[in-house]
């Protein structure tokens, strides 16, 4: 007879009175408890998979302040007029109603790693056996001289979707004819490597319709960027003469903004701008820092189960994690969440755990039906999540291939949202 881990725990171990360490759980609770902080691509997926696959054997609490999650993915398509804002918003009702997840609309403000509790702004203290943090990103203070979050109305970042994205679009629509849209692009590593350049494409698409003499100026501190050849080919084809990108060799590693005067200074040369989209350098969402599990700007994790290298009872998913080769994307966060959910269930209930495998694809829309993609598969190594092979769209592809790539991205969007929220 072959005993799997679960049947061993359920029979021989229990009969001998030898309950192994993984079966221990938060004091006073009838079941092991998992607390998930952040109901985005990583957190919602992890909460749903743990609740769904444990069939009620694990208590899952999801702490998320907003009542509707607006996806950053496809928010650039909203700027371009390909999606409406309502279609980007998703509520948490189904996670509570269909999966029995305790959804708490609150901010996590503290983590006591000794006591294994999370405290919230609403005054709750929640015990956990495992804590999963997927808080996304915050901005590095002082990263763009002249800008801080109090200037985010004059110069929006629109890098957390929702009202910021709506504000940016309204500003683009109100630009004077022939005006200037400027973007300050972020340094590596940051959320969604192709995101700023898809945004440039979508703003150009909108301006081409409503303000064809307008110009786009991108100040970029990086030498190169994701899918650069594909974007530059597309910009030349669809928006010729509209977009200028200045890299570090043109002084874009020395920029400043003035949100009152509405100016952008590149290496001391000051330009008046009508809209300025400032996307500052990023770091892990602040609760990761508060929990004391960051090194530098990010939270280092083991590739095998996304557990923190500083505290194995805490797992970190998505943008906040320093994990190796995966880009910071919704697809990556979702993929990591499923590996983590399996590992956490295994640790708390003895269920089977299979080797970690990850995947990512980042699609971008350049113009109507002109979609491109880059992607890879990954495996866990002692050192990091390591790429095992990848693919990228090619320059010069046919219109049919590009249209099919765009259709793929629409299917992916519906799929990931269903995977997060059920
Ligand atoms: P998020 O999805 O941001 O979720 C974090 C959640 O945590 C938020 O809901 C927040 O409210 C909550 N939170 C934060 N702090 C706390 C706290 N203290 N207590 C409680 N809750 C907290 N990815 C793709 O795969 N494909 C794309 O096409 C794509 N396009 C993008 C376009 C743009 C313009 C941008 C900005 C991003 C894009 N991304 C895309 C990237 C993607 O949105 C992120 O990588 C992904 O959302 C990361 O998931 P996450 O779980 O780490 O964070």
PDB file of C-alpha atoms in Angstrom, residues 28-262:
ATOM      1  CA  UNK A  28      -7.577  29.364  19.463  1.00  0.00           C
ATOM      2  CA  UNK A  29      -8.713  28.612  15.917  1.00  0.00           C
ATOM      3  CA  UNK A  30     -10.306  25.380  14.805  1.00  0.00           C
ATOM      4  CA  UNK A  31      -8.568  25.526  11.446  1.00  0.00           C
ATOM      5  CA  UNK A  32      -5.268  26.805  10.130  1.00  0.00           C
ATOM      6  CA  UNK A  33      -5.511  30.467   9.202  1.00  0.00           C
ATOM      7  CA  UNK A  34      -4.135  32.259   6.198  1.00  0.00           C
ATOM      8  CA  UNK A  35      -4.241  36.034   6.013  1.00  0.00           C
ATOM      9  CA  UNK A  36      -3.715  37.607   2.596  1.00  0.00           C
ATOM     10  CA  UNK A  37      -2.885  41.310   2.353  1.00  0.00           C
ATOM     11  CA  UNK A  38      -3.794  42.895  -0.987  1.00  0.00           C
ATOM     12  CA  UNK A  39      -6.585  41.758  -3.277  1.00  0.00           C
ATOM     13  CA  UNK A  40      -4.845  42.277  -6.614  1.00  0.00           C
ATOM     14  CA  UNK A  41      -3.370  39.935  -9.203  1.00  0.00           C
ATOM     15  CA  UNK A  42      -1.312  38.025  -6.617  1.00  0.00           C
ATOM     16  CA  UNK A  43      -3.465  38.260  -3.488  1.00  0.00           C
ATOM     17  CA  UNK A  44      -6.918  37.592  -4.966  1.00  0.00           C
ATOM     18  CA  UNK A  45      -5.580  34.580  -6.873  1.00  0.00           C
ATOM     19  CA  UNK A  46      -3.819  33.133  -3.819  1.00  0.00           C
ATOM     20  CA  UNK A  47      -6.856  33.637  -1.564  1.00  0.00           C
ATOM     21  CA  UNK A  48      -9.185  32.035  -4.100  1.00  0.00           C
ATOM     22  CA  UNK A  49      -6.948  29.011  -4.786  1.00  0.00           C
ATOM     23  CA  UNK A  50      -6.323  28.285  -1.118  1.00  0.00           C
ATOM     24  CA  UNK A  51     -10.017  28.555  -0.261  1.00  0.00           C
ATOM     25  CA  UNK A  52     -11.168  26.601  -3.328  1.00  0.00           C
ATOM     26  CA  UNK A  53      -8.630  23.768  -3.148  1.00  0.00           C
ATOM     27  CA  UNK A  54      -8.726  23.266   0.611  1.00  0.00           C
ATOM     28  CA  UNK A  55     -12.514  22.804   0.609  1.00  0.00           C
ATOM     29  CA  UNK A  56     -12.968  24.820   3.762  1.00  0.00           C
ATOM     30  CA  UNK A  57     -10.084  23.198   5.672  1.00  0.00           C
ATOM     31  CA  UNK A  58      -8.265  26.550   5.861  1.00  0.00           C
ATOM     32  CA  UNK A  59      -9.699  29.872   7.090  1.00  0.00           C
ATOM     33  CA  UNK A  60      -8.799  32.541   4.533  1.00  0.00           C
ATOM     34  CA  UNK A  61      -9.032  36.267   5.266  1.00  0.00           C
ATOM     35  CA  UNK A  62      -8.311  38.781   2.513  1.00  0.00           C
ATOM     36  CA  UNK A  63      -7.489  42.338   3.615  1.00  0.00           C
ATOM     37  CA  UNK A  64      -8.030  44.878   0.851  1.00  0.00           C
ATOM     38  CA  UNK A  65      -9.064  48.530   1.319  1.00  0.00           C
ATOM     39  CA  UNK A  66     -10.872  49.065  -1.979  1.00  0.00           C
ATOM     40  CA  UNK A  67     -14.283  47.608  -2.737  1.00  0.00           C
ATOM     41  CA  UNK A  68     -13.547  47.313  -6.444  1.00  0.00           C
ATOM     42  CA  UNK A  69     -10.205  46.392  -7.965  1.00  0.00           C
ATOM     43  CA  UNK A  70      -9.442  48.329 -11.143  1.00  0.00           C
ATOM     44  CA  UNK A  71      -6.925  46.394 -13.201  1.00  0.00           C
ATOM     45  CA  UNK A  72      -3.811  48.208 -14.327  1.00  0.00           C
ATOM     46  CA  UNK A  73      -3.780  45.653 -17.117  1.00  0.00           C
ATOM     47  CA  UNK A  74      -5.768  47.125 -20.010  1.00  0.00           C
ATOM     48  CA  UNK A  75      -5.831  50.562 -18.316  1.00  0.00           C
ATOM     49  CA  UNK A  76      -3.685  51.846 -21.190  1.00  0.00           C
ATOM     50  CA  UNK A  77      -6.389  50.556 -23.550  1.00  0.00           C
ATOM     51  CA  UNK A  78      -8.844  52.762 -21.664  1.00  0.00           C
ATOM     52  CA  UNK A  79      -6.577  55.744 -22.469  1.00  0.00           C
ATOM     53  CA  UNK A  80      -6.628  54.743 -26.130  1.00  0.00           C
ATOM     54  CA  UNK A  81     -10.428  54.369 -26.181  1.00  0.00           C
ATOM     55  CA  UNK A  82     -10.445  50.573 -26.565  1.00  0.00           C
ATOM     56  CA  UNK A  83     -11.957  49.827 -23.122  1.00  0.00           C
ATOM     57  CA  UNK A  84     -14.229  51.676 -20.690  1.00  0.00           C
ATOM     58  CA  UNK A  85     -13.387  52.154 -17.015  1.00  0.00           C
ATOM     59  CA  UNK A  86     -16.349  50.105 -15.756  1.00  0.00           C
ATOM     60  CA  UNK A  87     -15.018  47.073 -17.609  1.00  0.00           C
ATOM     61  CA  UNK A  88     -11.744  47.305 -15.659  1.00  0.00           C
ATOM     62  CA  UNK A  89     -13.448  47.215 -12.221  1.00  0.00           C
ATOM     63  CA  UNK A  90     -14.046  43.930 -10.353  1.00  0.00           C
ATOM     64  CA  UNK A  91     -15.714  43.449  -6.961  1.00  0.00           C
ATOM     65  CA  UNK A  92     -14.836  41.011  -4.181  1.00  0.00           C
ATOM     66  CA  UNK A  93     -18.398  39.783  -3.580  1.00  0.00           C
ATOM     67  CA  UNK A  94     -17.898  36.476  -5.341  1.00  0.00           C
ATOM     68  CA  UNK A  95     -14.774  35.612  -3.321  1.00  0.00           C
ATOM     69  CA  UNK A  96     -16.885  35.929  -0.177  1.00  0.00           C
ATOM     70  CA  UNK A  97     -20.090  34.370  -1.513  1.00  0.00           C
ATOM     71  CA  UNK A  98     -18.739  31.468  -3.570  1.00  0.00           C
ATOM     72  CA  UNK A  99     -15.458  30.648  -1.817  1.00  0.00           C
ATOM     73  CA  UNK A 100     -16.150  31.515   1.817  1.00  0.00           C
ATOM     74  CA  UNK A 101     -13.275  33.996   1.984  1.00  0.00           C
ATOM     75  CA  UNK A 102     -13.531  36.528   4.793  1.00  0.00           C
ATOM     76  CA  UNK A 103     -13.066  39.768   2.823  1.00  0.00           C
ATOM     77  CA  UNK A 104     -12.094  42.616   5.111  1.00  0.00           C
ATOM     78  CA  UNK A 105     -12.092  46.084   3.519  1.00  0.00           C
ATOM     79  CA  UNK A 106      -9.354  47.643   5.604  1.00  0.00           C
ATOM     80  CA  UNK A 107      -5.659  48.571   5.487  1.00  0.00           C
ATOM     81  CA  UNK A 108      -3.050  46.293   7.044  1.00  0.00           C
ATOM     82  CA  UNK A 109      -0.826  48.622   9.058  1.00  0.00           C
ATOM     83  CA  UNK A 110       1.306  46.299  11.176  1.00  0.00           C
ATOM     84  CA  UNK A 111       2.745  42.788  11.303  1.00  0.00           C
ATOM     85  CA  UNK A 112       3.942  41.200  14.536  1.00  0.00           C
ATOM     86  CA  UNK A 113       6.123  38.354  13.306  1.00  0.00           C
ATOM     87  CA  UNK A 114       6.675  36.932  16.799  1.00  0.00           C
ATOM     88  CA  UNK A 115       2.978  36.799  17.674  1.00  0.00           C
ATOM     89  CA  UNK A 116       2.073  36.023  14.025  1.00  0.00           C
ATOM     90  CA  UNK A 117      -0.623  38.693  13.848  1.00  0.00           C
ATOM     91  CA  UNK A 118      -1.600  41.447  11.426  1.00  0.00           C
ATOM     92  CA  UNK A 119      -3.158  44.672  12.657  1.00  0.00           C
ATOM     93  CA  UNK A 120      -5.431  46.872  10.579  1.00  0.00           C
ATOM     94  CA  UNK A 121      -6.282  50.569  10.452  1.00  0.00           C
ATOM     95  CA  UNK A 122      -9.819  49.588  11.515  1.00  0.00           C
ATOM     96  CA  UNK A 123      -8.459  48.268  14.822  1.00  0.00           C
ATOM     97  CA  UNK A 124      -8.476  44.513  14.144  1.00  0.00           C
ATOM     98  CA  UNK A 125      -5.757  42.053  15.116  1.00  0.00           C
ATOM     99  CA  UNK A 126      -5.766  38.924  12.978  1.00  0.00           C
ATOM    100  CA  UNK A 127      -3.735  35.821  13.859  1.00  0.00           C
ATOM    101  CA  UNK A 128      -2.204  33.807  11.052  1.00  0.00           C
ATOM    102  CA  UNK A 129      -0.371  30.549  10.471  1.00  0.00           C
ATOM    103  CA  UNK A 130       0.795  31.843   7.106  1.00  0.00           C
ATOM    104  CA  UNK A 131       0.712  35.444   5.936  1.00  0.00           C
ATOM    105  CA  UNK A 132       0.697  36.268   2.219  1.00  0.00           C
ATOM    106  CA  UNK A 133       1.650  39.806   1.227  1.00  0.00           C
ATOM    107  CA  UNK A 134       0.820  41.000  -2.275  1.00  0.00           C
ATOM    108  CA  UNK A 135       0.608  44.774  -1.790  1.00  0.00           C
ATOM    109  CA  UNK A 136       1.912  45.815  -5.205  1.00  0.00           C
ATOM    110  CA  UNK A 137       4.108  48.897  -5.435  1.00  0.00           C
ATOM    111  CA  UNK A 138       4.691  52.260  -3.810  1.00  0.00           C
ATOM    112  CA  UNK A 139       6.872  55.072  -5.155  1.00  0.00           C
ATOM    113  CA  UNK A 140      10.389  55.868  -3.959  1.00  0.00           C
ATOM    114  CA  UNK A 141      10.338  59.234  -2.165  1.00  0.00           C
ATOM    115  CA  UNK A 142      12.259  61.967  -3.972  1.00  0.00           C
ATOM    116  CA  UNK A 143      12.845  59.829  -7.070  1.00  0.00           C
ATOM    117  CA  UNK A 144      11.744  62.626  -9.426  1.00  0.00           C
ATOM    118  CA  UNK A 145      12.934  66.028  -8.164  1.00  0.00           C
ATOM    119  CA  UNK A 146       9.958  68.401  -7.862  1.00  0.00           C
ATOM    120  CA  UNK A 147       7.363  65.603  -7.648  1.00  0.00           C
ATOM    121  CA  UNK A 148       5.723  63.851  -4.731  1.00  0.00           C
ATOM    122  CA  UNK A 149       2.298  62.253  -4.323  1.00  0.00           C
ATOM    123  CA  UNK A 150       0.795  65.621  -3.378  1.00  0.00           C
ATOM    124  CA  UNK A 151       1.524  66.656  -6.994  1.00  0.00           C
ATOM    125  CA  UNK A 152      -0.225  63.597  -8.440  1.00  0.00           C
ATOM    126  CA  UNK A 153      -3.221  65.689  -9.468  1.00  0.00           C
ATOM    127  CA  UNK A 154      -1.173  68.168 -11.506  1.00  0.00           C
ATOM    128  CA  UNK A 155       1.146  65.441 -12.799  1.00  0.00           C
ATOM    129  CA  UNK A 156      -0.550  62.027 -12.516  1.00  0.00           C
ATOM    130  CA  UNK A 157       1.347  58.756 -12.349  1.00  0.00           C
ATOM    131  CA  UNK A 158      -1.653  56.630 -13.388  1.00  0.00           C
ATOM    132  CA  UNK A 159       0.413  53.614 -12.321  1.00  0.00           C
ATOM    133  CA  UNK A 160      -2.267  52.440  -9.884  1.00  0.00           C
ATOM    134  CA  UNK A 161      -5.421  52.199 -11.955  1.00  0.00           C
ATOM    135  CA  UNK A 162      -8.703  53.984 -11.307  1.00  0.00           C
ATOM    136  CA  UNK A 163      -9.134  57.690 -10.655  1.00  0.00           C
ATOM    137  CA  UNK A 164      -5.514  58.441 -11.641  1.00  0.00           C
ATOM    138  CA  UNK A 165      -6.098  56.813 -15.036  1.00  0.00           C
ATOM    139  CA  UNK A 166      -9.332  58.765 -15.541  1.00  0.00           C
ATOM    140  CA  UNK A 167      -7.557  61.989 -14.591  1.00  0.00           C
ATOM    141  CA  UNK A 168      -4.743  61.365 -17.061  1.00  0.00           C
ATOM    142  CA  UNK A 169      -7.194  60.697 -19.878  1.00  0.00           C
ATOM    143  CA  UNK A 170      -9.196  63.835 -19.079  1.00  0.00           C
ATOM    144  CA  UNK A 171      -5.977  65.857 -19.164  1.00  0.00           C
ATOM    145  CA  UNK A 172      -4.985  64.424 -22.545  1.00  0.00           C
ATOM    146  CA  UNK A 173      -8.449  65.209 -23.919  1.00  0.00           C
ATOM    147  CA  UNK A 174      -8.167  68.832 -22.686  1.00  0.00           C
ATOM    148  CA  UNK A 175      -4.740  69.512 -24.188  1.00  0.00           C
ATOM    149  CA  UNK A 176      -4.569  72.546 -26.479  1.00  0.00           C
ATOM    150  CA  UNK A 177      -4.201  71.755 -30.173  1.00  0.00           C
ATOM    151  CA  UNK A 178      -0.525  71.180 -30.913  1.00  0.00           C
ATOM    152  CA  UNK A 179       0.263  70.848 -27.174  1.00  0.00           C
ATOM    153  CA  UNK A 180       2.886  68.650 -25.497  1.00  0.00           C
ATOM    154  CA  UNK A 181       2.266  65.412 -23.572  1.00  0.00           C
ATOM    155  CA  UNK A 182       5.350  64.504 -21.544  1.00  0.00           C
ATOM    156  CA  UNK A 183       6.146  61.259 -19.769  1.00  0.00           C
ATOM    157  CA  UNK A 184       8.851  60.686 -17.185  1.00  0.00           C
ATOM    158  CA  UNK A 185       9.551  56.946 -17.535  1.00  0.00           C
ATOM    159  CA  UNK A 186      10.763  54.913 -14.516  1.00  0.00           C
ATOM    160  CA  UNK A 187      14.156  53.245 -13.958  1.00  0.00           C
ATOM    161  CA  UNK A 188      14.383  49.432 -13.660  1.00  0.00           C
ATOM    162  CA  UNK A 189      12.990  47.413 -11.999  1.00  0.00           C
ATOM    163  CA  UNK A 190       9.370  48.523 -12.133  1.00  0.00           C
ATOM    164  CA  UNK A 191       5.805  47.281 -12.590  1.00  0.00           C
ATOM    165  CA  UNK A 192       5.035  46.183 -16.175  1.00  0.00           C
ATOM    166  CA  UNK A 193       8.190  46.759 -18.256  1.00  0.00           C
ATOM    167  CA  UNK A 194       6.295  47.506 -21.527  1.00  0.00           C
ATOM    168  CA  UNK A 195       3.603  49.559 -19.694  1.00  0.00           C
ATOM    169  CA  UNK A 196       5.003  53.083 -20.254  1.00  0.00           C
ATOM    170  CA  UNK A 197       5.564  52.398 -23.965  1.00  0.00           C
ATOM    171  CA  UNK A 198       2.140  50.861 -24.519  1.00  0.00           C
ATOM    172  CA  UNK A 199       0.841  54.006 -22.804  1.00  0.00           C
ATOM    173  CA  UNK A 200       2.775  56.237 -25.213  1.00  0.00           C
ATOM    174  CA  UNK A 201       1.190  54.253 -28.081  1.00  0.00           C
ATOM    175  CA  UNK A 202      -2.326  54.578 -26.675  1.00  0.00           C
ATOM    176  CA  UNK A 203      -1.966  58.314 -25.945  1.00  0.00           C
ATOM    177  CA  UNK A 204      -0.638  58.767 -29.494  1.00  0.00           C
ATOM    178  CA  UNK A 205      -3.649  56.842 -30.819  1.00  0.00           C
ATOM    179  CA  UNK A 206      -6.020  59.163 -28.948  1.00  0.00           C
ATOM    180  CA  UNK A 207      -4.149  62.322 -29.935  1.00  0.00           C
ATOM    181  CA  UNK A 208      -4.033  61.274 -33.575  1.00  0.00           C
ATOM    182  CA  UNK A 209      -7.847  61.333 -33.530  1.00  0.00           C
ATOM    183  CA  UNK A 210      -8.488  64.492 -31.495  1.00  0.00           C
ATOM    184  CA  UNK A 211      -5.276  66.535 -31.634  1.00  0.00           C
ATOM    185  CA  UNK A 212      -3.089  65.392 -34.549  1.00  0.00           C
ATOM    186  CA  UNK A 213      -0.507  68.199 -34.270  1.00  0.00           C
ATOM    187  CA  UNK A 214       0.225  67.399 -30.592  1.00  0.00           C
ATOM    188  CA  UNK A 215       3.649  66.046 -29.620  1.00  0.00           C
ATOM    189  CA  UNK A 216       4.751  63.367 -27.128  1.00  0.00           C
ATOM    190  CA  UNK A 217       8.055  63.751 -25.278  1.00  0.00           C
ATOM    191  CA  UNK A 218       9.388  60.799 -23.251  1.00  0.00           C
ATOM    192  CA  UNK A 219      12.232  61.378 -20.768  1.00  0.00           C
ATOM    193  CA  UNK A 220      13.645  57.929 -20.042  1.00  0.00           C
ATOM    194  CA  UNK A 221      16.540  57.197 -17.664  1.00  0.00           C
ATOM    195  CA  UNK A 222      17.055  53.726 -19.207  1.00  0.00           C
ATOM    196  CA  UNK A 223      19.368  52.900 -22.106  1.00  0.00           C
ATOM    197  CA  UNK A 224      16.809  50.526 -23.599  1.00  0.00           C
ATOM    198  CA  UNK A 225      13.345  49.176 -22.852  1.00  0.00           C
ATOM    199  CA  UNK A 226      11.070  46.165 -23.303  1.00  0.00           C
ATOM    200  CA  UNK A 227      10.014  45.363 -26.902  1.00  0.00           C
ATOM    201  CA  UNK A 228      11.854  48.522 -28.006  1.00  0.00           C
ATOM    202  CA  UNK A 229      12.277  47.511 -31.665  1.00  0.00           C
ATOM    203  CA  UNK A 230       8.583  46.612 -31.914  1.00  0.00           C
ATOM    204  CA  UNK A 231       7.392  49.857 -30.336  1.00  0.00           C
ATOM    205  CA  UNK A 232       9.725  52.022 -32.408  1.00  0.00           C
ATOM    206  CA  UNK A 233       8.638  50.283 -35.598  1.00  0.00           C
ATOM    207  CA  UNK A 234       4.981  50.807 -34.635  1.00  0.00           C
ATOM    208  CA  UNK A 235       5.473  54.476 -33.664  1.00  0.00           C
ATOM    209  CA  UNK A 236       7.106  55.180 -37.028  1.00  0.00           C
ATOM    210  CA  UNK A 237       4.336  53.340 -38.873  1.00  0.00           C
ATOM    211  CA  UNK A 238       1.304  54.768 -37.051  1.00  0.00           C
ATOM    212  CA  UNK A 239       2.425  58.010 -35.399  1.00  0.00           C
ATOM    213  CA  UNK A 240       5.326  59.272 -37.506  1.00  0.00           C
ATOM    214  CA  UNK A 241       6.848  62.523 -36.230  1.00  0.00           C
ATOM    215  CA  UNK A 242       4.690  62.635 -33.077  1.00  0.00           C
ATOM    216  CA  UNK A 243       6.900  60.845 -30.498  1.00  0.00           C
ATOM    217  CA  UNK A 244      10.380  61.837 -29.275  1.00  0.00           C
ATOM    218  CA  UNK A 245      12.171  59.718 -26.681  1.00  0.00           C
ATOM    219  CA  UNK A 246      15.191  61.148 -24.884  1.00  0.00           C
ATOM    220  CA  UNK A 247      17.407  58.554 -23.168  1.00  0.00           C
ATOM    221  CA  UNK A 248      20.255  58.937 -20.675  1.00  0.00           C
ATOM    222  CA  UNK A 249      22.666  59.958 -23.433  1.00  0.00           C
ATOM    223  CA  UNK A 250      20.364  62.974 -24.013  1.00  0.00           C
ATOM    224  CA  UNK A 251      20.359  63.831 -20.275  1.00  0.00           C
ATOM    225  CA  UNK A 252      17.186  62.011 -19.203  1.00  0.00           C
ATOM    226  CA  UNK A 253      19.001  60.578 -16.189  1.00  0.00           C
ATOM    227  CA  UNK A 254      19.016  64.155 -14.855  1.00  0.00           C
ATOM    228  CA  UNK A 255      15.468  65.429 -14.888  1.00  0.00           C
ATOM    229  CA  UNK A 256      13.221  67.579 -12.690  1.00  0.00           C
ATOM    230  CA  UNK A 257       9.609  68.692 -12.905  1.00  0.00           C
ATOM    231  CA  UNK A 258       7.690  71.733 -11.684  1.00  0.00           C
ATOM    232  CA  UNK A 259       4.017  70.819 -11.219  1.00  0.00           C
ATOM    233  CA  UNK A 260       3.016  74.484 -10.675  1.00  0.00           C
ATOM    234  CA  UNK A 261       4.797  75.955 -13.700  1.00  0.00           C
ATOM    235  CA  UNK A 262       4.067  72.731 -15.674  1.00  0.00           C
TER     236      UNK A 262
END
